PDB file of C-alpha atoms in Angstrom:
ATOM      1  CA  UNK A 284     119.431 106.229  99.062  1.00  0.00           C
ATOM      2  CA  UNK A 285     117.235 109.203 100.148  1.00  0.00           C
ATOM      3  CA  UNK A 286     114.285 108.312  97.384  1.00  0.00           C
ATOM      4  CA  UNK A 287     111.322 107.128  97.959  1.00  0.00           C
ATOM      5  CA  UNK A 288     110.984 103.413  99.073  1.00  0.00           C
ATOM      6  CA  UNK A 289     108.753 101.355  97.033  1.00  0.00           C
ATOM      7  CA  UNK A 290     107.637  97.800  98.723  1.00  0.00           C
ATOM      8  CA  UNK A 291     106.868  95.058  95.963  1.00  0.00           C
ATOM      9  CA  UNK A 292     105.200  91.682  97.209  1.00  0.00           C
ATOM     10  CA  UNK A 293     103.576  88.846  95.819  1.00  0.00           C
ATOM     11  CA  UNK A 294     103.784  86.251  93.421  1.00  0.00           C
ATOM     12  CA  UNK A 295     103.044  82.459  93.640  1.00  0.00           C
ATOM     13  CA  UNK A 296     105.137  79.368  95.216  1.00  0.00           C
ATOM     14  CA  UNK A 297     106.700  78.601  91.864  1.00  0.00           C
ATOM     15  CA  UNK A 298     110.073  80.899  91.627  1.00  0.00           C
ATOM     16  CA  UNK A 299     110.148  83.325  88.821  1.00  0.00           C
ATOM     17  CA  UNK A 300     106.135  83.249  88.286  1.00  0.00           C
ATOM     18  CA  UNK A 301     104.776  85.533  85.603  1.00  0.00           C
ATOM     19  CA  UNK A 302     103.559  88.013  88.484  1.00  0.00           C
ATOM     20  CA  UNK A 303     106.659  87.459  90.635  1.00  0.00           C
ATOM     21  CA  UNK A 304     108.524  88.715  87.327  1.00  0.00           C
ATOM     22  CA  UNK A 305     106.617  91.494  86.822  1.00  0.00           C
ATOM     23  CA  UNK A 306     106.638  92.805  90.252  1.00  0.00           C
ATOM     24  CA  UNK A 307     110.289  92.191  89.700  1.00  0.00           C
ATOM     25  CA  UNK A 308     110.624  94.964  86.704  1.00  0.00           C
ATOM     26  CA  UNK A 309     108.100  96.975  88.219  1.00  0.00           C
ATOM     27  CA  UNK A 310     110.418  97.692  90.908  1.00  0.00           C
ATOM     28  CA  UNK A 311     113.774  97.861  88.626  1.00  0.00           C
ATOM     29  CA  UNK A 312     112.191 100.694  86.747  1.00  0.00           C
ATOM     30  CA  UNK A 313     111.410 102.550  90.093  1.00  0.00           C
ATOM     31  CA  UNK A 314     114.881 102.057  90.681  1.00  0.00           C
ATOM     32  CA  UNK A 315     115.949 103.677  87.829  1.00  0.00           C
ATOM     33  CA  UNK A 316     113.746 106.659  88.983  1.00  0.00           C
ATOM     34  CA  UNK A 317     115.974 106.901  92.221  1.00  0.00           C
ATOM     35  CA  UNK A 318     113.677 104.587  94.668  1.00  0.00           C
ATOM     36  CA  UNK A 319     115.222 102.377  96.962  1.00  0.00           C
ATOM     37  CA  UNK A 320     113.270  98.502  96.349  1.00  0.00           C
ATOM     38  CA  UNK A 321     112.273  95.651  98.045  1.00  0.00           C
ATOM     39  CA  UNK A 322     110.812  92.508  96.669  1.00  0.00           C
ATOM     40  CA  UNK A 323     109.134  89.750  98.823  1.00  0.00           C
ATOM     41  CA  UNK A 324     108.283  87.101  96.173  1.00  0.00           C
ATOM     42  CA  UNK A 325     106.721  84.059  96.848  1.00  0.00           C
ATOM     43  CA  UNK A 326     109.157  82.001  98.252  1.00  0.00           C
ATOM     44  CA  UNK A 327     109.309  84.920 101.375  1.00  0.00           C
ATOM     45  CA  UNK A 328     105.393  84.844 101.646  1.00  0.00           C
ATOM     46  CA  UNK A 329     105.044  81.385 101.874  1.00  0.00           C
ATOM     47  CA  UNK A 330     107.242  81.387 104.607  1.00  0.00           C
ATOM     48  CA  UNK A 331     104.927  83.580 106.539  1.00  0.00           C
ATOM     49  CA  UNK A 332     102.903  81.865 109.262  1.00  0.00           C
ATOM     50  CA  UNK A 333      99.075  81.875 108.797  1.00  0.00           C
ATOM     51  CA  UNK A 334      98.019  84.988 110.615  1.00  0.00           C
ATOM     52  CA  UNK A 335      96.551  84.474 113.703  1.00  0.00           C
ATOM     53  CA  UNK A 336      95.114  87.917 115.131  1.00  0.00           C
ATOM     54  CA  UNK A 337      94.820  85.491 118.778  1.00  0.00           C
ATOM     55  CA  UNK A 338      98.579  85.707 118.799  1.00  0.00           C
ATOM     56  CA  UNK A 339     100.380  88.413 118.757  1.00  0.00           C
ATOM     57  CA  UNK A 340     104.128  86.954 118.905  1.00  0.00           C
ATOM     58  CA  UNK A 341     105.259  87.142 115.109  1.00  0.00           C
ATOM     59  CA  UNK A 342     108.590  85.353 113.574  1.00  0.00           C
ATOM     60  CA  UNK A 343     111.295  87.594 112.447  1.00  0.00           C
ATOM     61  CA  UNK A 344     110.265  87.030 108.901  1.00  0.00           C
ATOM     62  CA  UNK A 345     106.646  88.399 109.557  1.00  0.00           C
ATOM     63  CA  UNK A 346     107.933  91.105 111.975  1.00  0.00           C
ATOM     64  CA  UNK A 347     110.562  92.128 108.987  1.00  0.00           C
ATOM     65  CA  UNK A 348     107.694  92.294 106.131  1.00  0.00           C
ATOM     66  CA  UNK A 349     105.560  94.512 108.440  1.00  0.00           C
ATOM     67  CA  UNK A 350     108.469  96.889 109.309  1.00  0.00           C
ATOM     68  CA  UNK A 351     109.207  97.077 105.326  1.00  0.00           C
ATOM     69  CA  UNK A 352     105.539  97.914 104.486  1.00  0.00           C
ATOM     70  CA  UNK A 353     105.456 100.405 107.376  1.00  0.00           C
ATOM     71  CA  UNK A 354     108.293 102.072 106.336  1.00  0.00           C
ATOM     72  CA  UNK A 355     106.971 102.352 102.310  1.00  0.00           C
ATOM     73  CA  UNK A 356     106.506 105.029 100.558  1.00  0.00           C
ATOM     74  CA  UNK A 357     104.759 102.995  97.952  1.00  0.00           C
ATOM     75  CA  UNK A 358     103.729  99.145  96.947  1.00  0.00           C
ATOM     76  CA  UNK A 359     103.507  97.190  94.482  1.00  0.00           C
ATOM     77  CA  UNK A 360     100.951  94.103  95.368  1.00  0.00           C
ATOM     78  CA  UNK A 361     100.943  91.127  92.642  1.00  0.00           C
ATOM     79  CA  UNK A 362      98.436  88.344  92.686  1.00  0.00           C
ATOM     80  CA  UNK A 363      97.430  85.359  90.356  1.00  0.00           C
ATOM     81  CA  UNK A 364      93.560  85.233  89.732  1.00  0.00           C
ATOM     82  CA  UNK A 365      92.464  81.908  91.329  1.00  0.00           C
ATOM     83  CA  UNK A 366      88.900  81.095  90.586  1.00  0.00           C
ATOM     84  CA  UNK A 367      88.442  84.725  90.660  1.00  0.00           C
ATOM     85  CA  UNK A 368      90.113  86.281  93.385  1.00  0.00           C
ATOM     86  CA  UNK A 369      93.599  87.254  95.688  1.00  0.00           C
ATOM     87  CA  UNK A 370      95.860  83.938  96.180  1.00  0.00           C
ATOM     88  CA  UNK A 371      95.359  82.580 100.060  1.00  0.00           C
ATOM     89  CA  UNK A 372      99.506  82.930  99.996  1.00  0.00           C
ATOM     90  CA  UNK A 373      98.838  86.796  98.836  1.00  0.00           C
ATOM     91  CA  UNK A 374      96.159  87.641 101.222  1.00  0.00           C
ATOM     92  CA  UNK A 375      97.728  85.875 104.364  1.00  0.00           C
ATOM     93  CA  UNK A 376     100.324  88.702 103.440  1.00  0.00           C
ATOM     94  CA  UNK A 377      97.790  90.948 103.841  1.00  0.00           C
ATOM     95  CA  UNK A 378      96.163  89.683 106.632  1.00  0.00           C
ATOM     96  CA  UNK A 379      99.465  90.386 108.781  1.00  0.00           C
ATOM     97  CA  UNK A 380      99.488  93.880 107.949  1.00  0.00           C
ATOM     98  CA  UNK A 381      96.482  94.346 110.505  1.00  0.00           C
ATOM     99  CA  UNK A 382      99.593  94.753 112.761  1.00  0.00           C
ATOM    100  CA  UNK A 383      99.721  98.429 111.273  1.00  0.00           C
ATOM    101  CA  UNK A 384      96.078  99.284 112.223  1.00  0.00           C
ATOM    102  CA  UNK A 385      97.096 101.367 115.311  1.00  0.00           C
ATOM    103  CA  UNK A 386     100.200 103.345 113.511  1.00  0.00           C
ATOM    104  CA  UNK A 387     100.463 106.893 112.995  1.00  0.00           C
ATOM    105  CA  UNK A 388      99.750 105.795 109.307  1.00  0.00           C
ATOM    106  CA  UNK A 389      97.741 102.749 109.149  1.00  0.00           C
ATOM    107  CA  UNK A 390      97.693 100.404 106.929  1.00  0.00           C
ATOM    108  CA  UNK A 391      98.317 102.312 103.516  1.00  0.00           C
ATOM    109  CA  UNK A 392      97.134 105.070 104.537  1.00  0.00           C
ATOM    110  CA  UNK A 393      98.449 107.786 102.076  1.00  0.00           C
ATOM    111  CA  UNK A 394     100.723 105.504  99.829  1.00  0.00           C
ATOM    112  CA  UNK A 395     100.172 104.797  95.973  1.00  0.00           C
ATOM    113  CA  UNK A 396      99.947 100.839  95.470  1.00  0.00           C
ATOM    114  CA  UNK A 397     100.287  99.375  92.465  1.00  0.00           C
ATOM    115  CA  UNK A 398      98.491  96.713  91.837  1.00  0.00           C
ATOM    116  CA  UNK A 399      99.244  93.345  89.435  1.00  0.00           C
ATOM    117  CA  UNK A 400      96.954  90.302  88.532  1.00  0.00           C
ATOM    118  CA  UNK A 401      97.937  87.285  86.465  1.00  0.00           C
ATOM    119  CA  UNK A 402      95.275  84.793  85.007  1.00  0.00           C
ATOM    120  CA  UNK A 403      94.668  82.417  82.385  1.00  0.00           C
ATOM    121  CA  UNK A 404      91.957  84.515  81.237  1.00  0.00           C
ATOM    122  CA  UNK A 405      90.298  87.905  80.923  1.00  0.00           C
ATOM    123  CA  UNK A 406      87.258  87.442  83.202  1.00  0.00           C
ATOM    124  CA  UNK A 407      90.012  86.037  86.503  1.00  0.00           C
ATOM    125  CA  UNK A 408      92.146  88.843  86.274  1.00  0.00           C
ATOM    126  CA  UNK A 409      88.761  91.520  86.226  1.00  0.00           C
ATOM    127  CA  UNK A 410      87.755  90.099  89.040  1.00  0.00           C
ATOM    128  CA  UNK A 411      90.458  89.548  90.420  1.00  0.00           C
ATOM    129  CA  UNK A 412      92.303  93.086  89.749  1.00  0.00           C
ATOM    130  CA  UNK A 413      88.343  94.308  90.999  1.00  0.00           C
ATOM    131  CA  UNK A 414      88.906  92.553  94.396  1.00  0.00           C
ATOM    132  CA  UNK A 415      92.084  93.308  94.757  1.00  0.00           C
ATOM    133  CA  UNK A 416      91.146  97.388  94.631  1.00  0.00           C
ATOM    134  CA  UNK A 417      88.261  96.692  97.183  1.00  0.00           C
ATOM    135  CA  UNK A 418      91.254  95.479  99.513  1.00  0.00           C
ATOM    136  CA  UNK A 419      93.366  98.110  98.743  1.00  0.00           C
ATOM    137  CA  UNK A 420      90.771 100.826  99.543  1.00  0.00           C
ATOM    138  CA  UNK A 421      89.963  99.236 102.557  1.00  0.00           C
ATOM    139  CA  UNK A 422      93.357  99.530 103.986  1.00  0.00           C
ATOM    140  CA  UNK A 423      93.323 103.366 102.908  1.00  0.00           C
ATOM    141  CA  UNK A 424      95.503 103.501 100.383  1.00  0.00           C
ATOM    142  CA  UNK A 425      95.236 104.980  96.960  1.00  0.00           C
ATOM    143  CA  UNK A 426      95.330 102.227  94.080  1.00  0.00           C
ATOM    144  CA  UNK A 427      96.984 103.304  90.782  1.00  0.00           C
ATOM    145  CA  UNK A 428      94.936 104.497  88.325  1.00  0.00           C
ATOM    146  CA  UNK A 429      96.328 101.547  85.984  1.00  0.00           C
ATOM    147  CA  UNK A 430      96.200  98.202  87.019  1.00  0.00           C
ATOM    148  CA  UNK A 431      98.198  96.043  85.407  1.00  0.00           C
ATOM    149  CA  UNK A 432      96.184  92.569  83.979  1.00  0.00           C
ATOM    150  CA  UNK A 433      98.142  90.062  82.290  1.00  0.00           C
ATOM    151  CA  UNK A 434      96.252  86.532  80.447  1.00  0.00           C
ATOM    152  CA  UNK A 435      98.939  84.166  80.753  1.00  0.00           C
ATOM    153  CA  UNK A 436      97.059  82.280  77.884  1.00  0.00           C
ATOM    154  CA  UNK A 437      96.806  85.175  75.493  1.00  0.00           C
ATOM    155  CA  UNK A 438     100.063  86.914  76.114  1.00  0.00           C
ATOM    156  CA  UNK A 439     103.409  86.080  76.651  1.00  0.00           C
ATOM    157  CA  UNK A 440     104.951  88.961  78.745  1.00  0.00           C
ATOM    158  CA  UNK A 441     108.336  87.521  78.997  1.00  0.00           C
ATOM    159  CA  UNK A 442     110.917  85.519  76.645  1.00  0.00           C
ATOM    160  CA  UNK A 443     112.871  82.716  77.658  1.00  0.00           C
ATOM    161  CA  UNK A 444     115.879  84.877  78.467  1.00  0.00           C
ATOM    162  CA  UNK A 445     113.555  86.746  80.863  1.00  0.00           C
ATOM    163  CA  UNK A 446     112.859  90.391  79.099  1.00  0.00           C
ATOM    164  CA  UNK A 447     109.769  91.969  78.603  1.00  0.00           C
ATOM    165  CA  UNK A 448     108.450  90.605  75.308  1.00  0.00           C
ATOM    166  CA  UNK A 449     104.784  91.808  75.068  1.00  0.00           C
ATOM    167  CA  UNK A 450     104.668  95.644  73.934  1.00  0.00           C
ATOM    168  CA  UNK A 451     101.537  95.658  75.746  1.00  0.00           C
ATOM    169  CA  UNK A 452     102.555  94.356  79.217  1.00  0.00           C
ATOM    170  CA  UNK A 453     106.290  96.511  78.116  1.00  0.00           C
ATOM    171  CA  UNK A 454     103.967  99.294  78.329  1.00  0.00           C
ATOM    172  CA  UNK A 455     101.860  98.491  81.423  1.00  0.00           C
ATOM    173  CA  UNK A 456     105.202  98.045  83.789  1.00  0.00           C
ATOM    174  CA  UNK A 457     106.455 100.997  82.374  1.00  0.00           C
ATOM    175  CA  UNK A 458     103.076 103.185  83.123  1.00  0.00           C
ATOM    176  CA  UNK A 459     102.539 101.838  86.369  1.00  0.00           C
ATOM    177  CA  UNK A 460     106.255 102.385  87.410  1.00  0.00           C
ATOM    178  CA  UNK A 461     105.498 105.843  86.275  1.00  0.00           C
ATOM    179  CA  UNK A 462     102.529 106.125  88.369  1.00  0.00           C
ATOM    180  CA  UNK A 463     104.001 105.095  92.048  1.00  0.00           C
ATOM    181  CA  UNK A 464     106.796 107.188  91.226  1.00  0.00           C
ATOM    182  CA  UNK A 465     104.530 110.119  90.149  1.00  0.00           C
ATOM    183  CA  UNK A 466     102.332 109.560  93.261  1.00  0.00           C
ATOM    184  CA  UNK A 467     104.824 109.063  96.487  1.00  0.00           C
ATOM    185  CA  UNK A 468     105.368 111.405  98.970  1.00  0.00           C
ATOM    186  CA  UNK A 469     108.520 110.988 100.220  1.00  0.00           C
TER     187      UNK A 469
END
């Protein structure tokens, strides 16, 4: 596929979390837009071994999420908001990316990243999305304009077949898919 390549990573231990989800159609509507995806949920994350800057051997799985980041074009980072910040399994993903510091593009240097935050409330997934920008810019990459902030108490993005069933959270994966795609340089 010679479109862009949009990296999507995050969610919680529990398969098919709300965030995991909506990473999940995040990506499928990049897709559509001619963007090769990628999606390490969870169940890949928690697999990671705690970063350890002290040792510099990684496992295949860690050495195959950094290549995948390195190589993006774009990313899509989801999070759940615990006690008002980025999930340890979430920022141990992170953490591993300081193996990009000495690239020709560190870190995110000069990528869009899209950024997701699930909560059982409002205030969480402020913070939380709030944080999760700090990161971002830290890295040097360019956050989406939109972040997308989902209150798992309040809303109910998904039906029980799986489809988008909030028009509100319809309309924030379809924006921020819009966004990456708007914003990669392939």
């Amino acid at each position: 596929m010679s479109g862009p390549r949009i990296v999507g990573f995050g969610g919680t231990t529990r398969e098919g979390s709300t965030g995991e989800q909506l990473i999940r159609a995040v990506l499928e509507r990049c897709a559509r837009g001619r963007a090769s995806t990628r999606l390490f949920a969870g169940a890949e994350l928690a697999a990671l071994p705690h970063f350890a800057p002290e040792q510099p051997e990684r496992s295949p799985a860690q050495r195959d999420f950094v290549e995948a980041i390195r190589a993006a074009d774009g990313i899509v980072i989801g999070t759940p908001g615990y006690h008002g910040g980025v999930s340890g399994l979430v920022k141990n993903a992170i953490d591993l990316l300081e193996d990009l510091r000495a690239d020709q593009r560190p870190y995110f240097e000069g990528r869009p990243v899209g950024l997701i935050v699930c909560a059982a409330g409002w205030q969480a997934t402020g913070v939380t999305l709030a944080a999760l920008r700090g990161i971002v810019h830290a890295m040097r990459g360019w956050p989406t304009p939109l972040g997308l902030t989902v209150n798992t108490v309040a809303q109910k993005p998904f039906d029980p077949a799986g489809a988008l069933a909030d028009e509100a959270v319809r309309g924030g994966v379809e924006e921020l898919s819009r966004q990456l795609m708007s914003f990669v340089r392939p």
